[in-house]
Amino acid sequence: MASNKKIVSIESRIPELKKYRKKKLIRHMSILISIFVLLILITLYFLSPLSKVQRIYVDGNHQVDEQTILTEGDLNLEAFVFGINKSKSTAALEKNPLIKKAKIELRGLNTLRVHITENKTIGYQGKNGQYFDILETGKLLTTQPKQFPIGNNPIFSGFKNGQVLEDMVAQLNQLPEGVLLSISEIHFAPTKSDDEHISLYMNDGNQVSATISTFAEKMAHYPSIVAQLKDGQKGIIDLEIGSYFRTYLKDKEEKASLDKKN
């Protein structure tokens, strides 16, 4: 019985095999050449100035100087762009109590922008003729003193790092800006009956006696309380229990009366 299968001789398939092998060789060569070219380009890039940081811009900083930011963030000119660990540098910068947030961005091929958001200074505490920042976080800095307080922030006295200072600052952060700016000095002066007692000296010449826990709520009414006073009348506004006012003259008379009795 005759077979229907078509018999193809090996001689007729040789050209096709040669063509297939040639295509495969060209494909392999193309891949090797591409890899080789890519390696050359990468090498040239790392050898060129484009691979290194050429400029660093720092903005948003007022209290922290630029060199401190570069040092603490381990940011250097000529460092390899792809060798910079932005998250690590950001975390290192945010350990600085003056820095609330840091953001590092690559601009173009080799320019870094470092944007700093600082913790606001809410006041200063004086010591030995120098002034130390008290931040909005409730932290009293013990380094980087200033010779003079900056701006209209109040001067603190008798405070130290801890819960009392944090509570005091938290209360101040709740005050309207106008009321906050009217405060000249804040003295921590605990008594037997009130371990949170504070005395404030105001820019308008009045004095305020208060307790920390209720300070913001009651002090917010300070402008309306002062508006009820007679022109030129100055004295002590007591906000500890309720709110009442006594003139400095009456306060002196009461003290003189007590002195006589004693």
C-alpha angles and dihedrals in degrees: 000000000000118000120236094205116116113234115215115195120229089236091065093051098050095085091051092048091050091049092049093049091049092053090048091050092049090049092051091046091050091053092048092047091048091051091047092049091047091052090049091050092048091049092048090048093054090046092051128080089246091077094058132071108261101173136024120192119195120192139165093044121123106151100027111068121228096247091055090052093050092046097046092044092047090232116156139171113247091029113134109266093223091045093065114104101209096185092051092048091047092051091049092051093048090058087072105096091221093058118078097176138000127196125189121195134178111230115195116329103318112004122107124203117199114194116194128197109193131207107250120246107236097181147331135250116213123223129167092345094310132102126225124200122251108201131212087252091066093253120139110209115224095191136053097043121192127223091222133019114254123231126341098312115138123257114239125210132189097014130124135180111291145075096312093057092043090052091048093051091045088057092048091051089061095055123102110256093245092056092045092052091051092065116095103175138008118200122190103220112164118193134196091263097039122032089184097054118142134182121209130197113207129211090239093061099259126120126221127207113198147142122246099234095060098026102108095045094051099034091057086073093055095107093053091046092052091046089063094057122099117257111281093006112140132177148110121319109203114206099166099096111011115322127285138154133221125181121240088245092056090046090053091048091051091050091048090050091052091048090054092050091051 
